[in-house]
XYZ file of N, CA, C and O in Angstrom:
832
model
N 2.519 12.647 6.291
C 3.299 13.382 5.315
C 4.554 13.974 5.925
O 5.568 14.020 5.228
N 4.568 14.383 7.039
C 5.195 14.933 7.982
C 6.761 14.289 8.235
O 7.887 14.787 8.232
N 6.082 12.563 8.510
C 7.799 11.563 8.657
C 8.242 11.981 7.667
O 9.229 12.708 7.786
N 7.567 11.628 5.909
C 8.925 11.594 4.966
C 9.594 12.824 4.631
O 10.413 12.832 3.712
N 9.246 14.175 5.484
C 10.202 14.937 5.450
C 11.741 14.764 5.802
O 12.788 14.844 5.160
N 11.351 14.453 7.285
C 12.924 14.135 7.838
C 13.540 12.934 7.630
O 13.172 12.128 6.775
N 14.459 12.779 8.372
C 14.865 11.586 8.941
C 14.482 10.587 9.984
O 13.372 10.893 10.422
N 14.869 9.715 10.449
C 14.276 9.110 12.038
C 14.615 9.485 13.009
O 15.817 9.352 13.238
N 13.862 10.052 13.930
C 14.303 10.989 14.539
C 14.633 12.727 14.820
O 14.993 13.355 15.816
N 14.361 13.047 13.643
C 14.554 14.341 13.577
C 13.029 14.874 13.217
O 12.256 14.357 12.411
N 12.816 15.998 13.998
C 11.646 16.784 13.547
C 12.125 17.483 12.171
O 13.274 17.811 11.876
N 10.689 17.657 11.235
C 10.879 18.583 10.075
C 10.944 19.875 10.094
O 9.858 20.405 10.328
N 11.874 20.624 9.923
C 12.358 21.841 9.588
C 11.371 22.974 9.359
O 10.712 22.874 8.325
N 11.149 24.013 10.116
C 9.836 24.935 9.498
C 9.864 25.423 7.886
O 8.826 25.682 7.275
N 11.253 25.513 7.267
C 10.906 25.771 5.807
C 10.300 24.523 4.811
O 9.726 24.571 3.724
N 10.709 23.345 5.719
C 10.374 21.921 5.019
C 9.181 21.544 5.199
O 8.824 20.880 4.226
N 8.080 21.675 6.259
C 6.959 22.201 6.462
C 6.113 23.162 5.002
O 5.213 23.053 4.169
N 7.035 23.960 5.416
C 5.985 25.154 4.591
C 6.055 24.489 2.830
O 5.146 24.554 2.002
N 7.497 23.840 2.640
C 7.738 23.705 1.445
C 6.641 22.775 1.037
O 5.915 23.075 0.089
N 6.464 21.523 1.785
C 5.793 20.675 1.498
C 3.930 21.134 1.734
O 3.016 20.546 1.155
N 3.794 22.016 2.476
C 2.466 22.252 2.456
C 2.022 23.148 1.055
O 0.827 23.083 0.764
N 2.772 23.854 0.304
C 2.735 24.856 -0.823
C 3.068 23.237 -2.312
O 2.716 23.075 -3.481
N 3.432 22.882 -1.871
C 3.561 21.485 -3.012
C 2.369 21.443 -2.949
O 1.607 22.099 -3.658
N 1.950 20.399 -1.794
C 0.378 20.114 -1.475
C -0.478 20.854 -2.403
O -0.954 20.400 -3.443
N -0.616 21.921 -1.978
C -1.252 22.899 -2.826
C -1.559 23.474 -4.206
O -2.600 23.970 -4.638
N -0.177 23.243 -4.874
C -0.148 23.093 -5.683
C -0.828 22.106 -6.812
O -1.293 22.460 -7.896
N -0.767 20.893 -6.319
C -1.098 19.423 -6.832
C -2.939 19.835 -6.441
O -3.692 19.926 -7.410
N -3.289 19.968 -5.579
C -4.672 19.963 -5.440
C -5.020 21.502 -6.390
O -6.219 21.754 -6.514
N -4.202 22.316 -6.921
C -4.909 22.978 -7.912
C -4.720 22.385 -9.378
O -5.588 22.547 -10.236
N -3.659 21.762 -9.594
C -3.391 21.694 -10.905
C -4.334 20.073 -11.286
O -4.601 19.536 -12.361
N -4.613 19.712 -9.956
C -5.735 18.654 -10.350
C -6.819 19.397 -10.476
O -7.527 18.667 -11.170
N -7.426 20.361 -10.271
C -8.733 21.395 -10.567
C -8.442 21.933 -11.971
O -9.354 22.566 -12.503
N -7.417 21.788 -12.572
C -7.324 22.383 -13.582
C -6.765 23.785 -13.722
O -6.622 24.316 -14.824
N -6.347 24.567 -12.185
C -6.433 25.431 -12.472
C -5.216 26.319 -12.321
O -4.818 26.869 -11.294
N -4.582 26.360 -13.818
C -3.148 26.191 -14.332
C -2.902 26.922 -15.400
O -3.695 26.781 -16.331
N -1.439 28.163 -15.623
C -1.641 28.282 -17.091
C 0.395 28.008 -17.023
O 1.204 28.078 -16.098
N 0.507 27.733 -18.325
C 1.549 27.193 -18.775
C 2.957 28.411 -18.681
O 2.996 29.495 -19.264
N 3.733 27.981 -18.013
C 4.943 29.248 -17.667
C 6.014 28.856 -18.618
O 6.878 28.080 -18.207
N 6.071 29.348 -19.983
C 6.992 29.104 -20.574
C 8.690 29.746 -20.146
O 9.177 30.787 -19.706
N 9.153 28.386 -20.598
C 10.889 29.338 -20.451
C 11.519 29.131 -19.013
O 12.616 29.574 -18.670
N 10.362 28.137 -17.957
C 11.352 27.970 -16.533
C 10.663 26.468 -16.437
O 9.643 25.955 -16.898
N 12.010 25.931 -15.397
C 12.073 24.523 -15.481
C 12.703 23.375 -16.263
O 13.089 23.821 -17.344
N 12.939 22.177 -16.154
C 13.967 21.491 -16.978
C 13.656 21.558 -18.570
O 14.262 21.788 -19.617
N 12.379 21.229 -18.141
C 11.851 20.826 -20.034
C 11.702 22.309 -20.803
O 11.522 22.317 -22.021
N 11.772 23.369 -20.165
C 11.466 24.927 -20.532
C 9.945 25.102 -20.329
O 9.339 26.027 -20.870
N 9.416 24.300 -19.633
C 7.739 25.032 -19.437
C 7.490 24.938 -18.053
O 8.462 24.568 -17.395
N 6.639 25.131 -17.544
C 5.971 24.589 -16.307
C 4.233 24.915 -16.086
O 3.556 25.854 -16.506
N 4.022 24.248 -15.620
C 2.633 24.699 -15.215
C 2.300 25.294 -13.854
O 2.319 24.735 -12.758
N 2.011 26.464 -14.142
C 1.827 27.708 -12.666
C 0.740 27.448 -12.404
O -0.214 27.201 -13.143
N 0.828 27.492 -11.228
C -0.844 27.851 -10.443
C -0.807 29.396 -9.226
O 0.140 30.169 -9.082
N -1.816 29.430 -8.696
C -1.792 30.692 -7.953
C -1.030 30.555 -7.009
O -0.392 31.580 -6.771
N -0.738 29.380 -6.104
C 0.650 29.191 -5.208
C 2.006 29.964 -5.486
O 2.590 30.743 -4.733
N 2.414 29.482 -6.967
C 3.429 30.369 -7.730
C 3.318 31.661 -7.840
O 4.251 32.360 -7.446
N 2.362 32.145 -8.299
C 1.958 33.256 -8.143
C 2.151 34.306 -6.907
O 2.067 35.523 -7.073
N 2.482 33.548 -5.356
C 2.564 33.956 -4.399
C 3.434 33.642 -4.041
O 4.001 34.729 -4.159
N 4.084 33.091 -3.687
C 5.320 32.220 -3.155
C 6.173 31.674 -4.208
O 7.257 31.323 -3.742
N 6.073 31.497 -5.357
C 7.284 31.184 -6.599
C 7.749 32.464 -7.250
O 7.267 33.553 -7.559
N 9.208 31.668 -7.335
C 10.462 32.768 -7.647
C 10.972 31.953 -8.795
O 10.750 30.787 -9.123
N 11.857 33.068 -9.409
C 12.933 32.589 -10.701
C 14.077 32.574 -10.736
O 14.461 33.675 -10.342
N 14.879 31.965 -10.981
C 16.232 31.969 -10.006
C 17.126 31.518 -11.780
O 16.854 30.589 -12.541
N 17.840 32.243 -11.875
C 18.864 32.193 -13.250
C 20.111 31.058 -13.114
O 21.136 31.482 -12.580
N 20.105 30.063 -13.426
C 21.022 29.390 -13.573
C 22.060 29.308 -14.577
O 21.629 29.020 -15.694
N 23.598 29.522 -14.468
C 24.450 29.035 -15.338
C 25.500 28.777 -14.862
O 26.156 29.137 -13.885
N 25.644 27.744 -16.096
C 26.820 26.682 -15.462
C 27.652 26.484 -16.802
O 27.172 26.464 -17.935
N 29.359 26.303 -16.365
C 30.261 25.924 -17.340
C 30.923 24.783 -17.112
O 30.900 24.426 -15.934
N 31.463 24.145 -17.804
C 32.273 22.797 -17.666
C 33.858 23.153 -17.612
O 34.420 23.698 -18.561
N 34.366 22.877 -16.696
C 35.422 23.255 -16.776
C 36.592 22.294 -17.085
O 37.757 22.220 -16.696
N 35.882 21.645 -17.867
C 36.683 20.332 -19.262
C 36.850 20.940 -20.673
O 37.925 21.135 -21.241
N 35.270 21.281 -21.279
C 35.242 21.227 -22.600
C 34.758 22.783 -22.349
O 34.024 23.128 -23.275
N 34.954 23.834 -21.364
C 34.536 25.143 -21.963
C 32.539 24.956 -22.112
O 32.196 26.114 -22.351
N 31.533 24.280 -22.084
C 30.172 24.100 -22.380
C 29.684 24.847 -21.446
O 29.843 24.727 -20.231
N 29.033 25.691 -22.071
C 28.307 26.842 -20.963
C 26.608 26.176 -21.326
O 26.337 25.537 -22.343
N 25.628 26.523 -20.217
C 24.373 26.503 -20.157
C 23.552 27.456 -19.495
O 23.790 27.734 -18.319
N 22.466 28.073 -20.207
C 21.878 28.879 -19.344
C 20.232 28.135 -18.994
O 19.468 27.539 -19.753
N 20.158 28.339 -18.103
C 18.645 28.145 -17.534
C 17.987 28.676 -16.337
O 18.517 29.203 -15.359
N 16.487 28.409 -16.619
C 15.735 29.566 -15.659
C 14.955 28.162 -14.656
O 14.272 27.273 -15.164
N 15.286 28.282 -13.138
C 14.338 27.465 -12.038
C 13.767 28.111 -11.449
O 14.040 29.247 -11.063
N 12.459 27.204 -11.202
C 11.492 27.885 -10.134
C 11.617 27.110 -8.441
O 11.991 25.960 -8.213
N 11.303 27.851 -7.718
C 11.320 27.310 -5.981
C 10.317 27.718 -5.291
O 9.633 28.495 -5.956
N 9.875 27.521 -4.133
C 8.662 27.720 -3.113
C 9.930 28.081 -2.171
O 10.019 29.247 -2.554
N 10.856 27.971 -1.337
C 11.713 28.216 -0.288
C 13.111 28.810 -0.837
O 13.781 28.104 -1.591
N 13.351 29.493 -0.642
C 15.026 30.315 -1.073
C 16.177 29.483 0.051
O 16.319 30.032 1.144
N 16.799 28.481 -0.153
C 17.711 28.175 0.786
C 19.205 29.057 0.708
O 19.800 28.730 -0.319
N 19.787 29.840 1.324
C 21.103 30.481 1.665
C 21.750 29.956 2.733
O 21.148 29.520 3.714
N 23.155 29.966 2.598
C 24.028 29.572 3.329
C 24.624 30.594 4.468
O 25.124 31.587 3.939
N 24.692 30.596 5.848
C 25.213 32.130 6.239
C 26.865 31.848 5.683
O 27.319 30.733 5.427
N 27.516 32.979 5.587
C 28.766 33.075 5.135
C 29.581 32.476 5.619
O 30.045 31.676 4.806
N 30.072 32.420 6.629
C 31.056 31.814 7.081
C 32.034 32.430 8.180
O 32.551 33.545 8.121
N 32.236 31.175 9.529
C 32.315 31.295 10.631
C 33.637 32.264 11.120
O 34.033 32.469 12.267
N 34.294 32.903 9.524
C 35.209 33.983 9.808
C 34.296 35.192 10.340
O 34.739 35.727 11.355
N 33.349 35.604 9.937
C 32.475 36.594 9.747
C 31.719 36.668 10.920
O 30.903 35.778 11.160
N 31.901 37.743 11.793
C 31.109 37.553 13.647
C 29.845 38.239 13.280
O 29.002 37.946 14.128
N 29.305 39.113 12.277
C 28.504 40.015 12.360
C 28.655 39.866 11.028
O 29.627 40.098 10.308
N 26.612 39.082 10.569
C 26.731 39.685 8.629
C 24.960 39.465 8.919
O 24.220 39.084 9.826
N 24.838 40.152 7.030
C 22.997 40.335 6.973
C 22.500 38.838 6.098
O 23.254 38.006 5.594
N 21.218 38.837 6.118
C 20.539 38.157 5.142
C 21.734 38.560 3.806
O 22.502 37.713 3.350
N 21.690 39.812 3.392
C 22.204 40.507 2.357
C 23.444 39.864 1.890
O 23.510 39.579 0.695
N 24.573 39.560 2.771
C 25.559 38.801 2.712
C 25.638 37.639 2.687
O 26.769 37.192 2.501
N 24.614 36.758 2.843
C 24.174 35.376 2.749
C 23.643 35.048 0.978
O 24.090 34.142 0.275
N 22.783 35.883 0.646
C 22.586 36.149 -0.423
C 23.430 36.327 -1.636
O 23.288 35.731 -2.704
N 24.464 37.359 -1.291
C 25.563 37.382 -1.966
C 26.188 36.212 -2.471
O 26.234 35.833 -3.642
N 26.764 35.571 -1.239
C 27.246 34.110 -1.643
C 27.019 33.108 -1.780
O 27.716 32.139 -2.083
N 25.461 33.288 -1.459
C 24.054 32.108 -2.892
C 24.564 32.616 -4.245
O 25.254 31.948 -5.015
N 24.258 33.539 -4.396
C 25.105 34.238 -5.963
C 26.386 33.815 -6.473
O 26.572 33.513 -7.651
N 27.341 33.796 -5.494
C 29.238 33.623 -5.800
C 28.903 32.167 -6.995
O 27.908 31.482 -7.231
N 30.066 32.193 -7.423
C 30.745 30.937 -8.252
C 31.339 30.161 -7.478
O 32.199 30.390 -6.627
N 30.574 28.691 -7.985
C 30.167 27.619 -6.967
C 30.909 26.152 -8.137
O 30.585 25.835 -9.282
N 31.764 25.677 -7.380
C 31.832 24.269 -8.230
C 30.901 23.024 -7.584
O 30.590 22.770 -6.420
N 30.623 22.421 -8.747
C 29.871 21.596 -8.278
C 30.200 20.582 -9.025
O 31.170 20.594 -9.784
N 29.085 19.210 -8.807
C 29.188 17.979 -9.471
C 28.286 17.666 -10.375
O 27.377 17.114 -9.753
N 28.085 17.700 -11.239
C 26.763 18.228 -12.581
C 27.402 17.496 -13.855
O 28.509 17.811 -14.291
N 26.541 16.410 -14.454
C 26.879 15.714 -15.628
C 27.055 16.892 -16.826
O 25.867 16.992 -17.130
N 27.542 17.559 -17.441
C 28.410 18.162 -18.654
C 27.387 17.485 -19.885
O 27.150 16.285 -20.018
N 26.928 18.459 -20.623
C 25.599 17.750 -21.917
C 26.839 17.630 -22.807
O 26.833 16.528 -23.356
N 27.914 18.381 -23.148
C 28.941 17.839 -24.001
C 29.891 17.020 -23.865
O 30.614 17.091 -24.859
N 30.344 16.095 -22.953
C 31.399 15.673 -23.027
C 30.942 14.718 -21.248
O 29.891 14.848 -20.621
N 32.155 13.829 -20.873
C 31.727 13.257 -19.495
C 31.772 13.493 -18.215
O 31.439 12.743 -17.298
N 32.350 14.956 -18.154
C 33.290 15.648 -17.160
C 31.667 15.825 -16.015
O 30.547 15.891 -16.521
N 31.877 15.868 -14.670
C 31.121 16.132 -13.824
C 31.571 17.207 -13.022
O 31.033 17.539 -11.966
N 32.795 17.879 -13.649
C 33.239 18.840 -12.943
C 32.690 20.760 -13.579
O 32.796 21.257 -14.700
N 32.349 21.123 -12.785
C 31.796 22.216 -13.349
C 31.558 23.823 -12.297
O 31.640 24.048 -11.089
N 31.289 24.543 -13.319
C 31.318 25.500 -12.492
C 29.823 26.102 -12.064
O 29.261 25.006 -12.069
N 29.035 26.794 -11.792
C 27.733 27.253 -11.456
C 27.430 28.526 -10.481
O 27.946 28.741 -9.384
N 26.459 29.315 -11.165
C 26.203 30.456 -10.967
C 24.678 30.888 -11.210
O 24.079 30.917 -12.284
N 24.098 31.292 -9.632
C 22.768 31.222 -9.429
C 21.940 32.616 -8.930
O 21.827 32.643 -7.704
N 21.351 33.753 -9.610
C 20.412 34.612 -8.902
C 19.161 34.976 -9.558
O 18.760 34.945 -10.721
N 18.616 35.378 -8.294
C 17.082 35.605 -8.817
C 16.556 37.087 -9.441
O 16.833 38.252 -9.157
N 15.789 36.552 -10.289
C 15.607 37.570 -11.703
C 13.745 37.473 -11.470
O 13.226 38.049 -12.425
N 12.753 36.958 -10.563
C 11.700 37.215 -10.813
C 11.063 36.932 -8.819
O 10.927 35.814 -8.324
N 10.909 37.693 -8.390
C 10.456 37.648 -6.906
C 8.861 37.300 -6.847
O 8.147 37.787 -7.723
N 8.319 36.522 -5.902
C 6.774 36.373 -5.676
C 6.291 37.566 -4.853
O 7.018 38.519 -4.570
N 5.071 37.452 -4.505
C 4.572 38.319 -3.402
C 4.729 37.780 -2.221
O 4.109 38.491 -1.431
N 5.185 36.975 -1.717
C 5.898 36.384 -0.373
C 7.387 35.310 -0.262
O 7.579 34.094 -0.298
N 8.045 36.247 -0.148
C 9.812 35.205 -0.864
C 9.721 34.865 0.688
O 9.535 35.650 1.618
N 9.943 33.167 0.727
C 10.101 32.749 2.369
C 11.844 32.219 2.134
O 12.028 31.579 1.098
N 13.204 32.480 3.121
C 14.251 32.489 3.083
C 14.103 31.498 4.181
O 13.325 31.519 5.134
N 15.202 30.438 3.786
C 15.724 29.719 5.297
C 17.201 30.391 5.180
O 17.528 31.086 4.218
N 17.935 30.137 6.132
C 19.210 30.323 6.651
C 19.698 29.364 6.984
O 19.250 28.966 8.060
N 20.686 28.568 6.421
C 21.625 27.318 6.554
C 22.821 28.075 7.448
O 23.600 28.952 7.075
N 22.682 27.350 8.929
C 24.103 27.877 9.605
C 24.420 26.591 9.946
O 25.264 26.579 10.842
N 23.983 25.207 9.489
C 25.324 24.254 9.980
C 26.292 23.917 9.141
O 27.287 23.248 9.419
N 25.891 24.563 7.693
C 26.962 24.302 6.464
C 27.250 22.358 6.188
O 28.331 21.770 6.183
N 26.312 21.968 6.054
C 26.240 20.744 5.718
C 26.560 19.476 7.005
O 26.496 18.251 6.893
N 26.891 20.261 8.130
C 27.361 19.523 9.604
C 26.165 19.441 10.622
O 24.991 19.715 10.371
N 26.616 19.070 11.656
C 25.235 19.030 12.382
C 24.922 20.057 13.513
O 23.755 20.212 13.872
N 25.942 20.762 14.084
C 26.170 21.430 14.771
C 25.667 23.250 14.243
O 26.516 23.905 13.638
N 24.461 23.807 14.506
C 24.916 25.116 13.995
C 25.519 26.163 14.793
O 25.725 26.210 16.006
N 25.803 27.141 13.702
C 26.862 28.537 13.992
C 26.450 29.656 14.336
O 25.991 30.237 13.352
N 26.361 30.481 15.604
C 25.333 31.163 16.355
C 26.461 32.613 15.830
O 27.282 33.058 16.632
N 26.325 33.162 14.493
C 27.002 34.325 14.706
C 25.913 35.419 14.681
O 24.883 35.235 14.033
N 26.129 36.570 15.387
C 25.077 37.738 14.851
C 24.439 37.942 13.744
O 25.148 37.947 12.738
N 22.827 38.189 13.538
C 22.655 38.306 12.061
C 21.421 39.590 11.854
O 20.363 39.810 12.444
N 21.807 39.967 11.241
C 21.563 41.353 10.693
C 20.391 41.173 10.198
O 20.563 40.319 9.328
N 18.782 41.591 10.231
C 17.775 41.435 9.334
C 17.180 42.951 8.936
O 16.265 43.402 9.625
N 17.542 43.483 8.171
C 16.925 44.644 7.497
C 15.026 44.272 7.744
O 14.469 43.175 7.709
N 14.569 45.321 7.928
C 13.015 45.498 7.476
C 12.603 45.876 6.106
O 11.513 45.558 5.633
N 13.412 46.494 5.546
C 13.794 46.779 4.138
C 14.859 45.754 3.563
O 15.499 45.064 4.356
N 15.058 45.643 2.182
C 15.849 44.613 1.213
C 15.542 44.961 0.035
O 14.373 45.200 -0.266
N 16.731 45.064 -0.989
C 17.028 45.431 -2.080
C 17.577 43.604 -2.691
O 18.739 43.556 -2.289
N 17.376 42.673 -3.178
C 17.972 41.967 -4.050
C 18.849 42.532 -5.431
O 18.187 43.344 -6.078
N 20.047 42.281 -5.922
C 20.348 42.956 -7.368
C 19.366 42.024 -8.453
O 19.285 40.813 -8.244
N 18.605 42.658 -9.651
C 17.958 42.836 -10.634
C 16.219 42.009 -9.956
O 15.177 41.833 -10.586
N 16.551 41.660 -8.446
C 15.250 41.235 -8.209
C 14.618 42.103 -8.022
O 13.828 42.357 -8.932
N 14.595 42.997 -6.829
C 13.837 43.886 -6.740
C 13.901 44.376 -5.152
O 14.894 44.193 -4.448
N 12.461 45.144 -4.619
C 12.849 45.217 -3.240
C 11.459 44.829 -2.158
O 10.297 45.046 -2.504
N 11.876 44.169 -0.688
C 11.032 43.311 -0.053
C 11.173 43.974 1.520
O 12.084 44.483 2.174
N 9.809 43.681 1.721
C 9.257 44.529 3.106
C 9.180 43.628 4.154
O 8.057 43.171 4.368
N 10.188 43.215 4.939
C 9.866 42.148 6.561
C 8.605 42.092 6.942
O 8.058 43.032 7.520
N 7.930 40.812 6.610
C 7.041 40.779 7.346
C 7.111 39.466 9.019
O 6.420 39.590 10.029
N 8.174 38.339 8.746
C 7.991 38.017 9.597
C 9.621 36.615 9.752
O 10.257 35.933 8.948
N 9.633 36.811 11.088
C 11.353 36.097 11.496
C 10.904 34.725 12.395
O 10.119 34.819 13.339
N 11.489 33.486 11.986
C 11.439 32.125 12.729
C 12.523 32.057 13.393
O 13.437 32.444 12.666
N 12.820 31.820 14.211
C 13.929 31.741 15.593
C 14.013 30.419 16.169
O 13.034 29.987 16.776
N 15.141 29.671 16.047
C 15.252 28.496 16.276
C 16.528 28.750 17.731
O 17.471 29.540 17.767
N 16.162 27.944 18.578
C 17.381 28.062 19.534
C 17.222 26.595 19.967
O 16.263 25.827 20.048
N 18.406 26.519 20.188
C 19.428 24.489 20.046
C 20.825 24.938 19.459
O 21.349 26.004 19.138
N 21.209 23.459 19.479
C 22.651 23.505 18.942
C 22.633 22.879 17.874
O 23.593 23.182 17.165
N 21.696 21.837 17.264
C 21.141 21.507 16.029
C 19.799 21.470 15.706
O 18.748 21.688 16.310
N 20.238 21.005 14.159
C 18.612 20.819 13.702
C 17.508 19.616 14.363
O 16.290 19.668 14.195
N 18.092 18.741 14.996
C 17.732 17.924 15.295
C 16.711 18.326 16.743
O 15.740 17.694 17.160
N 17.261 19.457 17.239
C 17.055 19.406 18.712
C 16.895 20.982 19.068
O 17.709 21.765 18.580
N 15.861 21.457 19.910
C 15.224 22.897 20.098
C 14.241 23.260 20.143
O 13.373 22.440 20.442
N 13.858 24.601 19.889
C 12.339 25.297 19.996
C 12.632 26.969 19.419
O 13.471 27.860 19.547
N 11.164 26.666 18.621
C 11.159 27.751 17.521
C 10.286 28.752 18.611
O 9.557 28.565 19.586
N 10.669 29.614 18.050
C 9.573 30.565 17.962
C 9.751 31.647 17.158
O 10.855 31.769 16.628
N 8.797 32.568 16.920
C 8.157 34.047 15.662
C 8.181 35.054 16.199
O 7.907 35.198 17.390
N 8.485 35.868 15.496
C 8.324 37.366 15.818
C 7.021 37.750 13.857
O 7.454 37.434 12.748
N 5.720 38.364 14.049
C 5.050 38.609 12.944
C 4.619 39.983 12.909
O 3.927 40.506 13.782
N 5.093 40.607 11.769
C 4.110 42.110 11.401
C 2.655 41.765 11.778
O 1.988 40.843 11.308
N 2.158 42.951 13.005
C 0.880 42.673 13.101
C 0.098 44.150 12.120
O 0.537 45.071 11.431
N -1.482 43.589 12.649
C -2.323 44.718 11.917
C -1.778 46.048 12.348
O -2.324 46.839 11.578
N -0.950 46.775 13.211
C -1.081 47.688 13.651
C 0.872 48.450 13.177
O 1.408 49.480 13.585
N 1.287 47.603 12.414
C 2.534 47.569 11.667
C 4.005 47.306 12.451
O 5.096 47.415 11.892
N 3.816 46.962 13.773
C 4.663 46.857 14.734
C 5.064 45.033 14.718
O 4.488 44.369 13.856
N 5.703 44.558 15.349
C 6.227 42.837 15.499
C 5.720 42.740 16.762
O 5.695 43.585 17.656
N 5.313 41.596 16.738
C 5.019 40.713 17.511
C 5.459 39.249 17.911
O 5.285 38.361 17.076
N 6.154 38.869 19.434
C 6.567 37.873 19.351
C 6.212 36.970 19.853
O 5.767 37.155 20.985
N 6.207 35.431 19.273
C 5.161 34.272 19.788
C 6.189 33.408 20.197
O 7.181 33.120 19.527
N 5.876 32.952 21.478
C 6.706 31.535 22.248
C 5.560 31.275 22.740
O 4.734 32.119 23.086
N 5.401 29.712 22.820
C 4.385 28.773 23.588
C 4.637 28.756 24.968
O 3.982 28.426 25.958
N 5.698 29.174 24.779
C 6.361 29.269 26.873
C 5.203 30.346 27.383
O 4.734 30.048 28.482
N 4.715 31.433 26.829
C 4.507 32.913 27.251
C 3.586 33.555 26.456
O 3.355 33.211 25.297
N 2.843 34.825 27.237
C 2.180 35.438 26.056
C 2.732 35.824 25.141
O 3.937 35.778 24.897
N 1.461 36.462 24.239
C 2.560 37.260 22.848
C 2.699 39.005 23.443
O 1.878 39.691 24.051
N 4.121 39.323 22.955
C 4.745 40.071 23.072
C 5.281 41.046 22.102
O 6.161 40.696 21.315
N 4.716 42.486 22.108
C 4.744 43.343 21.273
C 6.318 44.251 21.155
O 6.677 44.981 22.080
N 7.330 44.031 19.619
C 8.620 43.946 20.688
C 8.641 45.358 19.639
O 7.737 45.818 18.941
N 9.789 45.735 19.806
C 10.667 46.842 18.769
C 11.228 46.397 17.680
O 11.847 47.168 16.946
């Protein structure tokens, strides 16, 4: 399951991992049956939730305009992984918070138009319903291969606007110069409310 994440050659991504193991999961409940119907999110306007969602699924507000014929659309998606972009390589020092932000900004994109043929459009995305575990990746190669090592700010505390507010429980640390190439390691809230950090190099290490 693992290859058709990536590419050839490239190991799979720890959010691409998690994403695909919470799919998994999903499918082996909703084959148990054990499902109730989430009206109002998703393409067709329904979906079928299971307790995965329940834990890890979010609602994320979509709208988009055509910037041909004026056609506005509103709609509600669901996700297992929050992907954000870090801001940008003007910026030496920013938070999750600011990454977030400009997941939010007005975004053109390439999106077939339900009125007319235009693929040109505008789009605008935030989240309006949080799980009991929101897992965030951080995009720092901005669609390139190379990533962008600027300082980054992680609150233990977080306020989202109209989402709500979220308690750090735990940070993935990738060091390389791409995705392709490196070694992760964790820092996790333990039982005793302090972090803890895990490298396979070393013991675990109780940090600040």
């Amino acid at each position: 399951g693992l290859r058709r994440l990536s590419r050839i050659g490239e190991a799979p991504r720890p959010s691409e991992v998690v994403e695909a193991l919470l799919r998994s999961m999903r499918r082996v409940e909703g084959v148990a049956g054990r499902t109730a119907r989430w009206e109002g999110v998703g393409v067709d306007g329904g979906l079928e939730a299971t307790n995965v969602d329940r834990f890890f699924g979010f609602i994320e507000e979509c709208r988009q305009k055509c910037k041909a014929c004026g056609e506005t659309e509103l709609r509600y998606e669901s996700g297992l992984v929050l992907r954000v972009a870090a801001p940008g390589s003007d910026m030496t020092k920013w938070s999750l918070y600011d990454a977030y932000l400009a997941h939010c900004g007005l975004q053109h994109a390439s999106k077939p138009c339900r009125a007319c043929s235009s693929v040109d459009v505008l789009s605008q995305r935030c989240l309006v319903c949080l799980p009991e575990i929101l897992v965030v990746e951080i995009d720092r190669c901005h669609g390139g291969a190379e990533a962008q090592r600027q300082e980054v700010i992680v609150d233990e505390q977080i306020a989202f606007p109209r989402a709500g507010a979220m308690h750090l429980h735990a940070l993935v640390f990738h060091f390389g110069r791409t995705r392709a190439a490196g070694h992760y390691t964790v820092a996790c809230r333990g039982s005793d409310g302090g972090f803890w950090y895990f490298d396979g190099t070393r013991e675990p290490l109780r940090v600040r």
